[in-house]
Short mmCIF file of C-alpha atoms and ligand atoms in Angstrom, two decimals:
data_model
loop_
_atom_site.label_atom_id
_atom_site.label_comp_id
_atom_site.label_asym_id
_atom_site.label_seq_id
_atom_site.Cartn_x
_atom_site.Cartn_y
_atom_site.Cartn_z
CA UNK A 1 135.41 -60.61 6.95
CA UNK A 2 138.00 -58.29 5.37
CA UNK A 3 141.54 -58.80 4.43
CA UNK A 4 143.32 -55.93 5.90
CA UNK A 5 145.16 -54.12 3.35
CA UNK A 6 148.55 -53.49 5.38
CA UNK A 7 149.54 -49.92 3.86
CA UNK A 8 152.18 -50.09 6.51
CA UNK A 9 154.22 -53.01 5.31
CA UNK A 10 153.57 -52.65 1.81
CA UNK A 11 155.27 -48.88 2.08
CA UNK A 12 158.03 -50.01 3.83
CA UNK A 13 158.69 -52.44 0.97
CA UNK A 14 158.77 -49.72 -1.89
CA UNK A 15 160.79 -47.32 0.60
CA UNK A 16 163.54 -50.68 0.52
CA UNK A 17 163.20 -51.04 -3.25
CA UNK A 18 164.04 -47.19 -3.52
CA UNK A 19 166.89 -47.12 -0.85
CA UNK A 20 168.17 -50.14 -3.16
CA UNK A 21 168.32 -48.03 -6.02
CA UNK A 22 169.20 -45.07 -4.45
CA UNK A 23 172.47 -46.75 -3.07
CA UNK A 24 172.96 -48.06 -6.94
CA UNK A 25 173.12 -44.86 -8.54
CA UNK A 26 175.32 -43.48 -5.46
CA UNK A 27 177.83 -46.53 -6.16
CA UNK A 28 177.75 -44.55 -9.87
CA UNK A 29 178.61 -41.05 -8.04
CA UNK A 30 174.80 -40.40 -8.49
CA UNK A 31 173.27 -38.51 -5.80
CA UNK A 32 169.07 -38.02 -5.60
CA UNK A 33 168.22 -34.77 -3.86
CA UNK A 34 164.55 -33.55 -2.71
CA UNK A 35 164.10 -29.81 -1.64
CA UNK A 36 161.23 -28.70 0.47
CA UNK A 37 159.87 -25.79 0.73
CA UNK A 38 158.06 -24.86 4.13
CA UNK A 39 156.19 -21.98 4.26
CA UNK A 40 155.07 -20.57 7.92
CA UNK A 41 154.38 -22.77 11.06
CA UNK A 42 151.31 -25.04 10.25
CA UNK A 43 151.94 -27.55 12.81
CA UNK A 44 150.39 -30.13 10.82
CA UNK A 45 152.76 -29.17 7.71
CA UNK A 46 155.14 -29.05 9.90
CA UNK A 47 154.82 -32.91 10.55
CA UNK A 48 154.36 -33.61 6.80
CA UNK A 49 157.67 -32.24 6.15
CA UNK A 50 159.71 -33.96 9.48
CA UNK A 51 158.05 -37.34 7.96
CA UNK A 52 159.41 -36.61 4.38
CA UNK A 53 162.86 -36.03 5.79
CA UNK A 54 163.04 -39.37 7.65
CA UNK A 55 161.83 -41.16 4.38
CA UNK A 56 164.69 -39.39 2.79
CA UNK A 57 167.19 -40.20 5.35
CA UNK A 58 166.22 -43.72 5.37
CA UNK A 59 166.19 -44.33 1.39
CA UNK A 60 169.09 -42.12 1.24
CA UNK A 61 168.10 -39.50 -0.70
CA UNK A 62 169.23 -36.01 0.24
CA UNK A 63 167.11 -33.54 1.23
CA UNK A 64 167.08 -30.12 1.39
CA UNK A 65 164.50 -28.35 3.66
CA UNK A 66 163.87 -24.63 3.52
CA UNK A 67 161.88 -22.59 5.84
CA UNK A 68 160.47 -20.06 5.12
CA UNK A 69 158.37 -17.50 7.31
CA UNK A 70 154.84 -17.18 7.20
CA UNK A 71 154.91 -13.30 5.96
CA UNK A 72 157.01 -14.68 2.86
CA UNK A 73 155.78 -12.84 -0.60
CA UNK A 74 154.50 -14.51 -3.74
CA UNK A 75 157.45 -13.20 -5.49
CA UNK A 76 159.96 -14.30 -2.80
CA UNK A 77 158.35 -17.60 -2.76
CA UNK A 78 158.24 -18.04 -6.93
CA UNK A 79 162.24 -16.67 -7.01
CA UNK A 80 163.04 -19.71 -4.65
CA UNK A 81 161.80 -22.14 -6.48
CA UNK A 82 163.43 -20.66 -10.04
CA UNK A 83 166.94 -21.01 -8.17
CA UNK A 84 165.76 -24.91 -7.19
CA UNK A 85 164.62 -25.39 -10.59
CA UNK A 86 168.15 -24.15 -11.95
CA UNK A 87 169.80 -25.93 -9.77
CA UNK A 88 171.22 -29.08 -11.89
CA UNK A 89 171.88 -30.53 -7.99
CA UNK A 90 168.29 -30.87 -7.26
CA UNK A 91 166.17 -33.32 -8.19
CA UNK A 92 162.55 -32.92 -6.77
CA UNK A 93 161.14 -29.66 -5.59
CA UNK A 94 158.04 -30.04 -3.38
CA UNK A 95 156.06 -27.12 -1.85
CA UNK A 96 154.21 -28.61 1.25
CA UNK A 97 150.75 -26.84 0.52
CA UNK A 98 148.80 -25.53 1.88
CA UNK A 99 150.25 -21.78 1.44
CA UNK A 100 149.93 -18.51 3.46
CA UNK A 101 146.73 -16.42 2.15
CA UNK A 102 148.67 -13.97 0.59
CA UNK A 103 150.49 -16.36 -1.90
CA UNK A 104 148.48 -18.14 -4.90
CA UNK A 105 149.67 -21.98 -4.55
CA UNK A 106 148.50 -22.93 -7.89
CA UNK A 107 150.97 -19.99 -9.40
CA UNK A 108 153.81 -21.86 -7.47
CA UNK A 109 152.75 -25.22 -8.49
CA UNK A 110 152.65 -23.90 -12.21
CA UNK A 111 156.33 -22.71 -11.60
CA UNK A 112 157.96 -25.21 -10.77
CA UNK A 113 159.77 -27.50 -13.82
CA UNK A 114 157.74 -30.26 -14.76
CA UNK A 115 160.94 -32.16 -14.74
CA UNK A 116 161.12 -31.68 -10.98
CA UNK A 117 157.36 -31.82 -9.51
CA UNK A 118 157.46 -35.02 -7.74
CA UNK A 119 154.72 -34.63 -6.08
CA UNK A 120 153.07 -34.57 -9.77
CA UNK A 121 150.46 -31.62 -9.15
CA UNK A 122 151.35 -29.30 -12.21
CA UNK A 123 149.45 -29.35 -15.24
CA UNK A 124 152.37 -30.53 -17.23
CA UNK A 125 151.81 -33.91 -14.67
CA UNK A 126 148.28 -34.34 -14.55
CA UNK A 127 147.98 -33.86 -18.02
CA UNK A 128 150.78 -36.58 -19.17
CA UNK A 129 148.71 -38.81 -16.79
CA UNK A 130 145.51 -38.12 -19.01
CA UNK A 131 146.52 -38.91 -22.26
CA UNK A 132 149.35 -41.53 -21.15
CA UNK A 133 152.96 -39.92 -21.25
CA UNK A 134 155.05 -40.98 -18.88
CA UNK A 135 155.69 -38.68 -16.11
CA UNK A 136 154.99 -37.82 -12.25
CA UNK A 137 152.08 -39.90 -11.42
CA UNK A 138 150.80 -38.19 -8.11
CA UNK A 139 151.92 -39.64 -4.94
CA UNK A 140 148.43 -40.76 -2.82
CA UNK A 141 146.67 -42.17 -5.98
CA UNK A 142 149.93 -43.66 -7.33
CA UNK A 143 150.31 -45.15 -3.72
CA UNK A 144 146.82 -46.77 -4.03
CA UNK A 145 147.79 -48.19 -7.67
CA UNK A 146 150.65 -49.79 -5.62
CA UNK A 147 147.97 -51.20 -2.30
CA UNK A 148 145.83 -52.80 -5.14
CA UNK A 149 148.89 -54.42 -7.25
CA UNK A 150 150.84 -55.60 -4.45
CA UNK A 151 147.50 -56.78 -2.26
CA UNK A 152 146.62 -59.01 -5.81
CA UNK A 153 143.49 -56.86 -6.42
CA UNK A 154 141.95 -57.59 -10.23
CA UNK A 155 141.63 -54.29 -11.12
CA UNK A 156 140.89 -55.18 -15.08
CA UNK A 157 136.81 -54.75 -16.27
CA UNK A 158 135.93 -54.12 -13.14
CA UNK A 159 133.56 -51.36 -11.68
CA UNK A 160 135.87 -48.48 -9.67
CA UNK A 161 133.65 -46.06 -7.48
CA UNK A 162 135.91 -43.14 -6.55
CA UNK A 163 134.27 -40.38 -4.55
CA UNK A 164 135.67 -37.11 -4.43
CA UNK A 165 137.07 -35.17 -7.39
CA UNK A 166 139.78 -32.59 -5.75
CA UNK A 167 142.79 -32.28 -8.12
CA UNK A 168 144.92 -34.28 -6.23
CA UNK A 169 143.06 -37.20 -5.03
CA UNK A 170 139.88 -37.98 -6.96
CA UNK A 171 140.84 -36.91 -10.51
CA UNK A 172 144.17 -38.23 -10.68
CA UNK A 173 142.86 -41.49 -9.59
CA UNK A 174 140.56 -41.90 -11.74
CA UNK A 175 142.93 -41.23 -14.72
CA UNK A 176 145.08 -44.05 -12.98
CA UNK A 177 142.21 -46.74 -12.86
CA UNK A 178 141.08 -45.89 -16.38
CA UNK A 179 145.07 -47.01 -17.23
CA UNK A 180 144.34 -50.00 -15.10
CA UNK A 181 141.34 -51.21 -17.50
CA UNK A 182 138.75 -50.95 -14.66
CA UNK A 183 134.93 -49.28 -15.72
CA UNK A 184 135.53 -45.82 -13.80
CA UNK A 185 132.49 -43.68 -12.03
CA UNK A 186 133.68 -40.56 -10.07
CA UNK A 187 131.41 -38.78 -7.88
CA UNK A 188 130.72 -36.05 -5.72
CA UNK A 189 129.07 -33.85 -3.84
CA UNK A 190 126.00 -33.19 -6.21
CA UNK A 191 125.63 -37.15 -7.25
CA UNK A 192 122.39 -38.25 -6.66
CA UNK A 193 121.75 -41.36 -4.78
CA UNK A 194 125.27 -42.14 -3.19
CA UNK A 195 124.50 -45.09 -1.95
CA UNK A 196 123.59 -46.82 -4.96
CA UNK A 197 126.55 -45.39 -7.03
CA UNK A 198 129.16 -46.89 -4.69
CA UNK A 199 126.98 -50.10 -4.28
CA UNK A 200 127.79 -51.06 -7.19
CA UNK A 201 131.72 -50.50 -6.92
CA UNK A 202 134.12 -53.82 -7.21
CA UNK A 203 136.29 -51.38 -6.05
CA UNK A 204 135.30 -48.54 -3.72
CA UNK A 205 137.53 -45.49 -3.15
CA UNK A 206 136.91 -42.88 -0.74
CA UNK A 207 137.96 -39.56 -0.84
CA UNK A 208 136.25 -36.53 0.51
CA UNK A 209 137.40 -35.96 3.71
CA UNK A 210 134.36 -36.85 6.36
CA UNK A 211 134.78 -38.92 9.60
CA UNK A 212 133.34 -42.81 9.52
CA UNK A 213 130.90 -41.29 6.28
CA UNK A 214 130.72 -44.65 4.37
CA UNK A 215 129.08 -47.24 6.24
CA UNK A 216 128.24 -50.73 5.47
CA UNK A 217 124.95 -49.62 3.35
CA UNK A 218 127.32 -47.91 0.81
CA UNK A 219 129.69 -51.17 0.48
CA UNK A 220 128.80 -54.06 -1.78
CA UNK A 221 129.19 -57.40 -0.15
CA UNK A 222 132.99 -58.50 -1.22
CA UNK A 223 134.15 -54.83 -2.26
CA UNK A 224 138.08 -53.49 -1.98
CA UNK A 225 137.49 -50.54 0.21
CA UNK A 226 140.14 -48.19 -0.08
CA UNK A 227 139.71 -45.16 2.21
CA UNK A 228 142.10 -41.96 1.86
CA UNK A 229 140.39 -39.89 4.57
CA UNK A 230 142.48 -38.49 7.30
CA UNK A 231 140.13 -37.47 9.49
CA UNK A 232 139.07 -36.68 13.25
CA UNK A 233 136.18 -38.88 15.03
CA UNK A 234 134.05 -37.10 17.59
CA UNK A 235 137.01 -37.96 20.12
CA UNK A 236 139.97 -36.08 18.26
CA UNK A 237 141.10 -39.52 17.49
CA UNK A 238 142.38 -40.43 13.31
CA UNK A 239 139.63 -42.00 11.24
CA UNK A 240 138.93 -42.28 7.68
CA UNK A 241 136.08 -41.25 6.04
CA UNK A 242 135.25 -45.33 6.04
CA UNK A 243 133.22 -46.64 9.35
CA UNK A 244 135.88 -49.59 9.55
CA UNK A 245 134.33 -51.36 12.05
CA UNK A 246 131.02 -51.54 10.06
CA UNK A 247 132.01 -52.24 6.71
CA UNK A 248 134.80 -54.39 7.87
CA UNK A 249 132.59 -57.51 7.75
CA UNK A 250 131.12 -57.14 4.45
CA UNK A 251 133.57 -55.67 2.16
CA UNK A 252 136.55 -58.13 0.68
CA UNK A 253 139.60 -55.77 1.69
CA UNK A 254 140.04 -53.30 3.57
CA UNK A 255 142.52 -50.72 4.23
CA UNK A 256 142.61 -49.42 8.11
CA UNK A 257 143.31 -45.37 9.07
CA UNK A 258 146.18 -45.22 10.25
CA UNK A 259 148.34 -47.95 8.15
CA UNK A 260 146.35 -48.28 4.87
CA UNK A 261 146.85 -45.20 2.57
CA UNK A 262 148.46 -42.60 4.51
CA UNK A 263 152.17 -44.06 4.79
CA UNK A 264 151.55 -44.94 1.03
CA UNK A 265 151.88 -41.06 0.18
CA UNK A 266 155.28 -40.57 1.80
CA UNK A 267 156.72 -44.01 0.04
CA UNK A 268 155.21 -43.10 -3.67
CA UNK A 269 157.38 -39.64 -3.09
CA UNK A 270 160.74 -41.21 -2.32
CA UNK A 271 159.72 -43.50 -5.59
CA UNK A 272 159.37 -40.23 -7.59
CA UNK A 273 162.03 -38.93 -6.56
CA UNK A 274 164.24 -41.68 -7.85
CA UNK A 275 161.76 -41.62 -10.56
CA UNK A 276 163.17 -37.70 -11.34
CA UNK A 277 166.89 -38.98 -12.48
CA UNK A 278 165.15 -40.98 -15.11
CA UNK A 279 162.87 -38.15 -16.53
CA UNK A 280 166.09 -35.54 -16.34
CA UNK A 281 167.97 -38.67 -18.33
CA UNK A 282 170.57 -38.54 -15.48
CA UNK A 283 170.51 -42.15 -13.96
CA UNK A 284 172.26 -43.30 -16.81
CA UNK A 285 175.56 -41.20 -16.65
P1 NAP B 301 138.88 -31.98 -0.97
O1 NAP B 301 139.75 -31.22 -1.89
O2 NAP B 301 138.19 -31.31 0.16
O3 NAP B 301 137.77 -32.71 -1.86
C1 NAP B 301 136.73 -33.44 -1.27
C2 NAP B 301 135.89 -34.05 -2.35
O4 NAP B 301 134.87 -34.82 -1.74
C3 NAP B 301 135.17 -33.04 -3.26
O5 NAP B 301 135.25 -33.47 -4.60
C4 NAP B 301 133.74 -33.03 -2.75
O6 NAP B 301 132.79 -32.81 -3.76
C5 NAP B 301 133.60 -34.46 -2.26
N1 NAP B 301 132.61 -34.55 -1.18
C6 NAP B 301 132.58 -33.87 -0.01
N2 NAP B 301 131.52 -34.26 0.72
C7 NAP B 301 130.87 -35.18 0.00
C8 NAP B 301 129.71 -35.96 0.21
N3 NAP B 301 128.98 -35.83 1.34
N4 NAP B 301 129.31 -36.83 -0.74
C9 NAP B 301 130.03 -36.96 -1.88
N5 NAP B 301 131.16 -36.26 -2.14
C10 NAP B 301 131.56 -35.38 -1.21
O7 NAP B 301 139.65 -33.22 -0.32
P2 NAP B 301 141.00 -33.99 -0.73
O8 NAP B 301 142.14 -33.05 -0.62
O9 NAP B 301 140.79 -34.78 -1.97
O10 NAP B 301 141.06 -35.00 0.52
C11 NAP B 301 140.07 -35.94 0.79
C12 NAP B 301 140.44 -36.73 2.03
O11 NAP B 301 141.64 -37.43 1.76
C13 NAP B 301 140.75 -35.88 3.28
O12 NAP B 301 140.36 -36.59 4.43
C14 NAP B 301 142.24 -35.72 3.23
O13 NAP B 301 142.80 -35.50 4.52
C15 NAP B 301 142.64 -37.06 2.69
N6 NAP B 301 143.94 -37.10 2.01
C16 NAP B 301 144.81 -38.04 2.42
C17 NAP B 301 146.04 -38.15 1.83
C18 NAP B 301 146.97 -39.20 2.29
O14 NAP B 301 148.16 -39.08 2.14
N7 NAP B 301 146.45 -40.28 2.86
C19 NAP B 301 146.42 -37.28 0.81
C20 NAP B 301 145.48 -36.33 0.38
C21 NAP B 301 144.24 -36.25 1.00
P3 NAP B 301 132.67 -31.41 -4.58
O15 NAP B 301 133.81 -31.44 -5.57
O16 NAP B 301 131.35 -31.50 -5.24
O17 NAP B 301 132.80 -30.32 -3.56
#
């Protein structure tokens, strides 16, 4: 039988460890300030956002949350986030994607300072993570990191299945496991014989966005499971892309949908965004 990997409680620990620092740099007169950017009325963005602003009210960080209509231009959009990025006030700048049609997110990604992406998308980001500099690790696989540290996962020499390679799940993760010593296989959509690619994973993570996909047959006996998917069962209801109830009594750990990864996210972004002082050298003043 699985231990349950409590995503839940473990978040709300690192959300307390950043409200502690928060409230140590404000005793210095240091304040930590998040802008999003919301463009148009995706109601499910429009969640996203409303959950990033309670995390920031309760670590007390600041947060500054612009709206923007749907019909906003590329240009308008990419002008915004120049101001933000001049702005010596603002520490993180995070465009809740996805964006309308007529605006190219990857441009805005690109534009905005590497200095301030804490949600650690742009290539300045992803590549520091690749060859080892420190910056913005990127907030679900960094929240992961966190689930197998904290849950005393080995993570050293030991066989990491991630499936799924999208730029800010699967790839990013596996740079992250590579850092944590463990032998790293990534696949995907065209990998032949699934099943006996993640069989052999110590440590199994799932990432490509299918309802109840993985079932026990995919799991080796004893395996961390570690499922990202959001997704929607044939009832509407939230599921992973993990069967839970299958694998649950053959895999070692296991994190549940809702409460394993998901709240992760939102905590790793309050932790960047404490993170930010320290890369723009201003938690020391
Ligand atoms: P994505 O960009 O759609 O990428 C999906 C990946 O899965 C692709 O690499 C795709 O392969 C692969 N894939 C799809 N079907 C497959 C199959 N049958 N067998 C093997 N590989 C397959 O998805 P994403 O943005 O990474 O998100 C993945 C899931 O994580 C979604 O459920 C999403 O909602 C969730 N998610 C959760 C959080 C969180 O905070 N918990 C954050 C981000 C994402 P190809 O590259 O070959 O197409």
């Amino acid at each position: 039988m699985a231990k349950i990997i409590d995503g839940k409680a473990i978040s709300q620990k690192i959300k307390d460890e950043t409200r502690q620092r928060v409230m140590e740099l404000s005793g210095k007169d240091i304040r930590v300030t998040l802008a999003v950017i919301l463009v148009g009325d995706d109601p499910a963005s429009q969640v996203y956002v409303r959950n990033k602003k309670r995390a920031c009210e309760y670590c007390g960080i600041e947060s500054r949350e612009i709206h923007l209509p749907g019909e906003t231009s590329e240009e308008e959009l990419l002008a915004l986030v120049n101001e933000l990025n001049a702005d010596p006030a603002v520490n993180g700048i995070l465009v809740q994607l996805p964006v309308p049609p007529q605006i190219d997110g990857d441009k805005v990604i690109r534009a905005i300072d590497p200095s301030k992406d804490v949600d650690g998308f742009s290539p300045i980001s992803v590549g520091a993570l690749s060859i080892g500099l420190p910056g913005f690790r990127s907030c679900t696989p960094a929240g992961i990191i966190e689930l197998l540290h904290r849950s005393g996962i080995e993570t050293d020499g030991r066989e990491c299945v991630i499936v799924g390679r999208s730029n800010i799940v699967g790839k990013p993760m596996a740079m992250l496991m590579l850092r944590e010593n463990a032998t790293v296989t990534v696949a995907h959509s065209h990998t032949k014989d699934l099943q006996e690619v993640t069989s052999r994973a110590d440590i199994l993570i799932t990432a490509i966005g299918r309802a109840k996909f993985f079932t026990k047959e995919y799991v080796k006996e004893g395996a961390a499971v570690i499922d990202c998917g959001m997704d929607r069962d044939e009832n509407g209801k939230l599921c992973g892309d993990v069967d839970y109830s299958d694998v649950f009594e053959k895999a070692g750990a296991i994190t549940p949908v809702p409460g394993g990864v998901g709240p992760m996210t939102v905590a790793m972004l309050m932790h960047n965004c404490v993170e930010a002082l320290q890369i723009q050298g201003l938690d020391r003043v």
